[in-house]
XYZ file of N, CA and C in Angstrom:
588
model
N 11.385 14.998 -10.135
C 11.347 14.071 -9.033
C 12.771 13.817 -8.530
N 12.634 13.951 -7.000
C 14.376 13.236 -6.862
C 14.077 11.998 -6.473
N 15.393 11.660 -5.844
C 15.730 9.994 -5.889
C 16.243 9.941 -4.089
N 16.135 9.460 -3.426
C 16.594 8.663 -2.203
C 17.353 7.391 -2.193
N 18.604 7.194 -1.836
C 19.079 5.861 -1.550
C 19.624 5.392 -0.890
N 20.446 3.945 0.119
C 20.993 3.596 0.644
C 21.983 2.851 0.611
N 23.099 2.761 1.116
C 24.322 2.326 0.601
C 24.625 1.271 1.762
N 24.325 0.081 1.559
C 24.968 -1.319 2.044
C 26.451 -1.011 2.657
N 27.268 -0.665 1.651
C 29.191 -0.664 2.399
C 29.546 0.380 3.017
N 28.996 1.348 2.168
C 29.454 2.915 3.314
C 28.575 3.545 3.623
N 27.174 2.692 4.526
C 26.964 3.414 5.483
C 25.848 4.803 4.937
N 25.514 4.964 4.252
C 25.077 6.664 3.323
C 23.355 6.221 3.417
N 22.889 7.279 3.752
C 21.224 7.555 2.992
C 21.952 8.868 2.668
N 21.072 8.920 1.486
C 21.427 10.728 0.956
C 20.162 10.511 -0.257
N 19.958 11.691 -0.607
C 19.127 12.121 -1.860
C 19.851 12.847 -2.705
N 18.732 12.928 -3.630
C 19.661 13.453 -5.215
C 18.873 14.622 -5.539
N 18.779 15.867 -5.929
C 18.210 16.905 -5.728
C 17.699 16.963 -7.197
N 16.577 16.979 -7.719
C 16.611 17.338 -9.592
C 16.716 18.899 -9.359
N 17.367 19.183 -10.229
C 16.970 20.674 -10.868
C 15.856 20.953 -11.761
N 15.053 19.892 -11.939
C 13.959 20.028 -13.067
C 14.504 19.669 -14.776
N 15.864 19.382 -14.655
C 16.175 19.167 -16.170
C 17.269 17.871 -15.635
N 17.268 16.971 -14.436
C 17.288 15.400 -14.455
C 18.849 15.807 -14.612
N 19.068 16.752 -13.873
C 21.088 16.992 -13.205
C 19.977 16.841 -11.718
N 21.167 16.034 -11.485
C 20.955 15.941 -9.639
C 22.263 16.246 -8.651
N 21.894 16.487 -7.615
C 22.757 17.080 -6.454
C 22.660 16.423 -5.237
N 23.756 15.567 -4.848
C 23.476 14.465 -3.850
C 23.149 15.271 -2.525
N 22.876 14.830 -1.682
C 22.565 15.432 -0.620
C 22.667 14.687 0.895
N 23.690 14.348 1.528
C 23.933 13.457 2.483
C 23.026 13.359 3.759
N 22.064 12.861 4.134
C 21.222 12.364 5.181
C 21.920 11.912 6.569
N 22.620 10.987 6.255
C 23.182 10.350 7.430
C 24.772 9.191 6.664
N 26.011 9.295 7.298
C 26.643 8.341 6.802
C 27.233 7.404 8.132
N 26.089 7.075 8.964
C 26.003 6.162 9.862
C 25.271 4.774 10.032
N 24.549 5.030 9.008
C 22.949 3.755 8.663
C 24.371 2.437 8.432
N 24.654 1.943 9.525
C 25.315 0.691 9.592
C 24.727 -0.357 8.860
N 24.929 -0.344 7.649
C 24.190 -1.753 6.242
C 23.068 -1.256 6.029
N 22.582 -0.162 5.578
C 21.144 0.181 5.519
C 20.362 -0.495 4.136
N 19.467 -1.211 4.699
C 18.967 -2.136 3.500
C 17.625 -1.844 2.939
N 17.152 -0.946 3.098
C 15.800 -0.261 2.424
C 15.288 0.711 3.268
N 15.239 2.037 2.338
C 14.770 3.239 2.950
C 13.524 3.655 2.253
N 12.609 4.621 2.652
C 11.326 4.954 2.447
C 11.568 6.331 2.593
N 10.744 7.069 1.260
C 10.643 8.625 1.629
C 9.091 8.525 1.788
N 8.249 9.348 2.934
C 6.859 9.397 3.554
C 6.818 10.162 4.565
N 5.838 11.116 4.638
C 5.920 11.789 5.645
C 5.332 11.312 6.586
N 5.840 10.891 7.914
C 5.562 9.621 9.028
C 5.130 10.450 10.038
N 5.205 11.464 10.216
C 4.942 12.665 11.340
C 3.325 13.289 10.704
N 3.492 12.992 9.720
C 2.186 13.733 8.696
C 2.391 15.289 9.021
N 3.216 15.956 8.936
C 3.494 17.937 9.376
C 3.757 18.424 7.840
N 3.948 17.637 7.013
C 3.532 18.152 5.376
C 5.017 18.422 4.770
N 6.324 17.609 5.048
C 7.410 17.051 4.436
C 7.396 15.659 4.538
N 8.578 15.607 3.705
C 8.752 13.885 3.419
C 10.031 13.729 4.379
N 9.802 12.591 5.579
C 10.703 11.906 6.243
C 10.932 10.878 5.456
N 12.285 9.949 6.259
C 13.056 8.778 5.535
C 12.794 7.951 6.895
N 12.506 6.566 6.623
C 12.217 5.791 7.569
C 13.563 4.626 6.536
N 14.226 4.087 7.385
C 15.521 2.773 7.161
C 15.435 1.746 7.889
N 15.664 0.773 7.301
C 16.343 -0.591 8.088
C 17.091 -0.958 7.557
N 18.441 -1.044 8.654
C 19.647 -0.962 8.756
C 20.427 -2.962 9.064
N 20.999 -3.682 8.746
C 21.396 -4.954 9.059
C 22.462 -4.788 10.567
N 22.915 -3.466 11.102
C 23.971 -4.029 11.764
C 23.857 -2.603 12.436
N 23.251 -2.011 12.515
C 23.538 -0.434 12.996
C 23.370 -0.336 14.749
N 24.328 0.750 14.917
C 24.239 0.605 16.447
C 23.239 2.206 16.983
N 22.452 1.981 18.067
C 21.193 3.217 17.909
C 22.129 4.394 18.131
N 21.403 5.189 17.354
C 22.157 6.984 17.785
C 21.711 7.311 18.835
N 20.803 6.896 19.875
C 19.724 7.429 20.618
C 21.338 6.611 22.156
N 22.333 5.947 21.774
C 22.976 5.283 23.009
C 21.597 4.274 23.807
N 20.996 3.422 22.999
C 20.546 2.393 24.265
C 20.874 1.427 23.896
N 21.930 1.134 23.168
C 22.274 -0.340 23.011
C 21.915 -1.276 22.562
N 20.959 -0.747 21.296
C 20.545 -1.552 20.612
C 21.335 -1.803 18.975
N 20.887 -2.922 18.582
C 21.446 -3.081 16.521
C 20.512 -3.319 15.887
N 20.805 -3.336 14.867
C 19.402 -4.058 13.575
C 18.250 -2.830 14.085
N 18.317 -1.843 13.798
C 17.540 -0.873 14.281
C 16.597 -0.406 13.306
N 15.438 -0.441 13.131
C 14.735 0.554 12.044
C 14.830 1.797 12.829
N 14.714 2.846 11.760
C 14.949 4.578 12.255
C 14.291 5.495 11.178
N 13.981 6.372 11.593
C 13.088 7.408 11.011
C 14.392 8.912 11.431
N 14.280 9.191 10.043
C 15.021 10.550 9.713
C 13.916 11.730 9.578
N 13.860 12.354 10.526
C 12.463 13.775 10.699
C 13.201 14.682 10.073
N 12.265 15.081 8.930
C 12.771 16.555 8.451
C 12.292 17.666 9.066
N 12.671 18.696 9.013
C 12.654 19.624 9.575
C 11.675 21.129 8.579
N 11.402 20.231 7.609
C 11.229 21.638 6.413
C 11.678 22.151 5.673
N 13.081 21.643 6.407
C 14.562 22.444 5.120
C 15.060 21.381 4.844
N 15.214 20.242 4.776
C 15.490 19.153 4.144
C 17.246 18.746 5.009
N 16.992 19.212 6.595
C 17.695 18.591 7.448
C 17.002 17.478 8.040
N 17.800 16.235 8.571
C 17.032 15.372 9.497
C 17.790 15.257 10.508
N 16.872 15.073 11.609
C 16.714 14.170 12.814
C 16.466 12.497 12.821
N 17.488 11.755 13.065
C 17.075 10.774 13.758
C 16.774 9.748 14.639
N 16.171 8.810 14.790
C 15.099 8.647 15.916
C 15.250 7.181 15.596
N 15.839 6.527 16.254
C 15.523 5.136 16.477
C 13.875 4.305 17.306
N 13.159 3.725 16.364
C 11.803 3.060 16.038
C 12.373 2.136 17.272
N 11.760 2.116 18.592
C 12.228 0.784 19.828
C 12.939 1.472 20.878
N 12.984 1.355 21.797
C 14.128 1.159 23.054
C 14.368 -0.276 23.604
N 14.770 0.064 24.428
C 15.905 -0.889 25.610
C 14.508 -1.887 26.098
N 13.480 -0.967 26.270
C 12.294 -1.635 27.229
C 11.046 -1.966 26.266
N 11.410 -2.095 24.834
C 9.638 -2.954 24.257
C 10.770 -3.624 23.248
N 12.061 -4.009 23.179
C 12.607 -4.747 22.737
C 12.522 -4.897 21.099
N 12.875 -4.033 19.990
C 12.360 -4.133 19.041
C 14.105 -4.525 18.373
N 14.996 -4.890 18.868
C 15.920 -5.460 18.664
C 15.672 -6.575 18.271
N 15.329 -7.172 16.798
C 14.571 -8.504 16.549
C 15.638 -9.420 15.763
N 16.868 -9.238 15.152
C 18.019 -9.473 14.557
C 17.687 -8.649 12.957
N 18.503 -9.419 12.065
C 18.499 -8.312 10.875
C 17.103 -7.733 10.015
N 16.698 -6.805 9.718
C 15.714 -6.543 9.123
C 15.647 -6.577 7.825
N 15.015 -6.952 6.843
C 14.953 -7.110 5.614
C 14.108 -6.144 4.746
N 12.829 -6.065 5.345
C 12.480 -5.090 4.261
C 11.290 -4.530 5.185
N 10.295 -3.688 4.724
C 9.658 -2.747 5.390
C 8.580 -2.244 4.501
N 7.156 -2.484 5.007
C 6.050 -1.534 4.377
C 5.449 -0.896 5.785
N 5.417 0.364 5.545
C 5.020 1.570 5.794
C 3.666 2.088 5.450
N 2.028 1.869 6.745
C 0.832 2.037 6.228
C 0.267 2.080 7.620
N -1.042 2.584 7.249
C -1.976 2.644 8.512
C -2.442 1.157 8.541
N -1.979 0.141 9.094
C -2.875 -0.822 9.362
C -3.915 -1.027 9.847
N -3.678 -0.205 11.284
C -5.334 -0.633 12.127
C -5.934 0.570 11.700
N -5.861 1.258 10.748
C -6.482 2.808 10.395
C -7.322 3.631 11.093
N -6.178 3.869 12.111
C -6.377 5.149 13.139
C -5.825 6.209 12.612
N -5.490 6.325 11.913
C -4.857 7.287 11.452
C -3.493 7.953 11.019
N -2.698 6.882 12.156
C -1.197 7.572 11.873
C -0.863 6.417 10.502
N 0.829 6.290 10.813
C 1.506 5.341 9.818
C 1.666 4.615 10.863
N 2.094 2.821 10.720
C 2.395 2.216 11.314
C 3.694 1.680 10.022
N 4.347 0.480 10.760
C 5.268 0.100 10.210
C 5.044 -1.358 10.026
N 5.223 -2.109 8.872
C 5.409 -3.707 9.123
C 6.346 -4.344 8.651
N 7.322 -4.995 9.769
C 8.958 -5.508 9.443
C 8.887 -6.731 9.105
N 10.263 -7.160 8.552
C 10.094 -8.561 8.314
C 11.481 -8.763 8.575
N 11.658 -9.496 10.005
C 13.156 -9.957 10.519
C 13.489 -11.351 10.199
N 14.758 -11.539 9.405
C 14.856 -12.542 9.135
C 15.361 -13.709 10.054
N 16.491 -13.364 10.932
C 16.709 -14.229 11.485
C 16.281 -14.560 12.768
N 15.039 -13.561 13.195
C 13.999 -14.166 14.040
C 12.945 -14.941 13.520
N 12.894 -15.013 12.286
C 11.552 -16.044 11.365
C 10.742 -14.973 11.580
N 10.238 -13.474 12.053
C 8.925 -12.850 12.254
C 8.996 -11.615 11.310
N 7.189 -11.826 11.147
C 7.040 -10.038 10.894
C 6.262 -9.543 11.756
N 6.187 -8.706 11.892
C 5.840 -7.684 12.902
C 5.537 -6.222 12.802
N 4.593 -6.255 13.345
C 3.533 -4.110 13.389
C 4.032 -3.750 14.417
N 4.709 -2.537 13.512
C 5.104 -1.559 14.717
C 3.923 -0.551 14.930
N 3.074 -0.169 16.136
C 1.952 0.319 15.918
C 2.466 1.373 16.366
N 1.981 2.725 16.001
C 2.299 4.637 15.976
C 1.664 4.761 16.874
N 1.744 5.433 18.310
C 0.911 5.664 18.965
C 0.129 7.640 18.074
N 0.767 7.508 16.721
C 0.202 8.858 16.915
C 1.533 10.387 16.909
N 2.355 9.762 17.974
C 3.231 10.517 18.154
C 4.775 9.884 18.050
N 4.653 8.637 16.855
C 5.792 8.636 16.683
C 6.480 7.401 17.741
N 5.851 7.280 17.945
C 6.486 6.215 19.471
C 5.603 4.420 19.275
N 6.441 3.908 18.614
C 5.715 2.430 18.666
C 6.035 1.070 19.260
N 5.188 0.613 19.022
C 4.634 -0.325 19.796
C 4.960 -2.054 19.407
N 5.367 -3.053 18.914
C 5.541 -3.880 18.699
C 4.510 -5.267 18.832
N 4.153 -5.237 17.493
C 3.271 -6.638 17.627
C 3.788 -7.510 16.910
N 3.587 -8.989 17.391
C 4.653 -10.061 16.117
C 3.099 -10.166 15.449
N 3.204 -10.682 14.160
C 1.782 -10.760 13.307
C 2.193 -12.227 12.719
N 3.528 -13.101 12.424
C 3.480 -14.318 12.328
C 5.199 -14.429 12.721
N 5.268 -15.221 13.587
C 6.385 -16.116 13.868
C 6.642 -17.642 12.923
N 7.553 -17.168 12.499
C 7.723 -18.926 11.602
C 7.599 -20.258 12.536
N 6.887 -21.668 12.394
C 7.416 -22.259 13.017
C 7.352 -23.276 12.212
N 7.368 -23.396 10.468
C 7.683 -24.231 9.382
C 8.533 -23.806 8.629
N 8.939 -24.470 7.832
C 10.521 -23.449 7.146
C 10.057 -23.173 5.739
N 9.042 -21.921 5.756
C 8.209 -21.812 4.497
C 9.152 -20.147 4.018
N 10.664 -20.161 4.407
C 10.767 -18.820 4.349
C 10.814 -17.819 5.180
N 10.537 -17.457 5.983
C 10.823 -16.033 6.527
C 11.706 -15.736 6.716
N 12.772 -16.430 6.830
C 14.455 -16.288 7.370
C 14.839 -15.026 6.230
N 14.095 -15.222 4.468
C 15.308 -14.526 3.319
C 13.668 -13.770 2.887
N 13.188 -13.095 3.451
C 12.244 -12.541 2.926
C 13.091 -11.604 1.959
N 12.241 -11.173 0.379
C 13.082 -10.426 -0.261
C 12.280 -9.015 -0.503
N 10.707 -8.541 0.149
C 10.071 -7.715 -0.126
C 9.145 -8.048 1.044
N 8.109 -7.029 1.037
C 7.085 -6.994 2.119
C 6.365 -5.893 1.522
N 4.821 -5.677 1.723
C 3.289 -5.191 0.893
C 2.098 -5.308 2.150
N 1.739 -3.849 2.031
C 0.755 -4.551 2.716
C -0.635 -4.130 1.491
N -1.172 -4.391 1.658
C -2.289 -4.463 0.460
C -3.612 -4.869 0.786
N -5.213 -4.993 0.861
C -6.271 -5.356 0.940
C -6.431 -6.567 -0.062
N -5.751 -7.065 0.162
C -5.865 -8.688 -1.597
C -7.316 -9.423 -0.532
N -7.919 -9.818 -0.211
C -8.670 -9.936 0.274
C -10.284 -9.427 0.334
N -10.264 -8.195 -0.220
C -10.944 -7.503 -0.351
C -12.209 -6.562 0.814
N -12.093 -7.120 1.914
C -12.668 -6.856 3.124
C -12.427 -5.856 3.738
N -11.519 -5.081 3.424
C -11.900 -3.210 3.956
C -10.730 -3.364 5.142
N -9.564 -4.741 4.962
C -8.516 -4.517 5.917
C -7.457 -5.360 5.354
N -5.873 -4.288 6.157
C -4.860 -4.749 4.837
C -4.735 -6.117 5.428
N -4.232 -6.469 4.606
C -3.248 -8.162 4.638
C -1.955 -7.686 4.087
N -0.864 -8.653 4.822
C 0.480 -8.640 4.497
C 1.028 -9.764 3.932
N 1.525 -8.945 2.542
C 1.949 -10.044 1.181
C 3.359 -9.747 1.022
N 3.955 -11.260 1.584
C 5.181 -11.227 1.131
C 6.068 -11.991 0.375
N 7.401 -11.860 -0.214
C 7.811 -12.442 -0.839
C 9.180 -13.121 -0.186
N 9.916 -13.916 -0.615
C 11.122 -14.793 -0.035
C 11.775 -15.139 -1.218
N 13.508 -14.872 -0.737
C 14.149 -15.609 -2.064
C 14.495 -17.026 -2.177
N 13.807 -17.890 -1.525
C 13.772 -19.749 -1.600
C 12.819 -19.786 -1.972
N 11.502 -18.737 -2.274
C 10.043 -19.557 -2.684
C 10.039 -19.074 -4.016
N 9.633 -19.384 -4.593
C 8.795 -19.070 -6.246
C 7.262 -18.117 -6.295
N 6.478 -18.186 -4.982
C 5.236 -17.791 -4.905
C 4.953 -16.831 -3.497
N 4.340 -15.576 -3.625
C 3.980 -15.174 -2.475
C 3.546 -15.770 -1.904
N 3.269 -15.268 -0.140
C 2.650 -15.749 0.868
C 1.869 -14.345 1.280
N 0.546 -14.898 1.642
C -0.257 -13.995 2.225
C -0.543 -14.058 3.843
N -0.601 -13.026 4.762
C -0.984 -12.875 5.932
C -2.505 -12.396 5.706
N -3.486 -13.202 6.444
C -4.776 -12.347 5.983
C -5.024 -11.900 7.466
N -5.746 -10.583 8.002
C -6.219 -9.637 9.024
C -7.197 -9.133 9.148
N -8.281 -10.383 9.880
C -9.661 -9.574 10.392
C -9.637 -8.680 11.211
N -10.440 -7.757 11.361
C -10.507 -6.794 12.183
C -10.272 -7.185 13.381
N -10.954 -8.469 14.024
C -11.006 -8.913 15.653
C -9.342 -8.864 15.997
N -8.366 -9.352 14.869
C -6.922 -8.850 14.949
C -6.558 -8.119 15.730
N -7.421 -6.812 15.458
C -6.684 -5.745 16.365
C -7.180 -5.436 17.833
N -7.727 -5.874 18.499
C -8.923 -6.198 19.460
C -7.762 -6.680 20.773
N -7.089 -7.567 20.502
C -5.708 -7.585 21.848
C -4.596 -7.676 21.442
N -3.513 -8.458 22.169
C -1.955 -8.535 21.774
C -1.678 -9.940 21.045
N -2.848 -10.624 20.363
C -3.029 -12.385 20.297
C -2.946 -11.936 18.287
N -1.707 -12.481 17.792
C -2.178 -12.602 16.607
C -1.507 -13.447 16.059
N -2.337 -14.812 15.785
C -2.452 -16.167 15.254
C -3.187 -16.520 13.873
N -2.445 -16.967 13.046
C -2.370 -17.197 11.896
C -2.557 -18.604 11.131
């Protein structure tokens, strides 16, 4: 198995290559991920490699639209080069301030991956929905407007705890002692209205 990681001060996603006897061989991804604070290996394209999806605290987009705090998806290629692709533009505003952490799942299970963020110093989390091709969409799923946490979220899950055949988003914060659950009926996904 190899290893994937991200480096807070300098900037690095890279992987570690096993040889099968647990010697590894770093392998540099990108040394631009401006504060990259949790990366994901998943293949997000579904073409049958593993991409790296990041969220970054301070990064400025590679794509030039002027955005920071960027989540981004690194596309492999097959040979274990990437492409990457800043998650948002200029015009659906996914510039939300710093990002904290990130689960990666089909929520409305159409099929692709979607993304679910948790920005701290907007109080929100939020579905990034896949149209499919990689191109998403932005839904807030709870805006804080009690101070129960969202500012220092320290993890994010999405999970069926509920048991009803749709995920809910379980998260954690470093001021609370106890998760918090988002629960998601289906009618959820039905318009742009999601109240909690």
């Amino acid at each position: 198995m190899d290893v994937l990681s991200a480096s807070l001060k300098d900037d690095k996603i890279a992987w570690y290559e096993n040889d099968g006897s647990q010697s590894f061989t770093a392998r540099t991804i990108t040394t631009s991920a401006d504060g990259a604070t949790a990366v994901y290996p998943i293949d997000l394209d579904q073409d049958g490699d593993i991409d790296v999806v990041s969220g970054n605290l301070s990064d400025i987009d590679d794509d030039n639209k002027g955005e920071v705090n960027q989540i981004k998806w690194y596309e492999n290629n097959g040979y274990q080069s990437f492409a990457v692709h800043s998650i948002g533009s200029s015009t659906n505003s996914l510039n939300q301030g710093y990002e904290q952490d990130l689960a990666i799942v089909d929520l409305d299970r159409d099929g692709d991956l979607d993304i679910v963020a948790g920005f701290g110093s907007d109080k929100k989390i939020v579905w990034l929905k896949n149209d499919g091709n990689q191109q998403f969409t932005q839904n807030d799923l709870f805006i804080e407007t009690r101070n129960i946490g969202v500012m220092d979220i320290s993890s994010i899950e999405a999970k069926d705890i509920t048991k009803d055949g749709h995920m809910d988003i379980v998260f954690t914060t470093f001021s609370l002692t106890s998760a918090l659950v988002l629960t998601i009926a289906s009618s959820k996904f039905n318009g742009n209205s999601y109240i909690f």
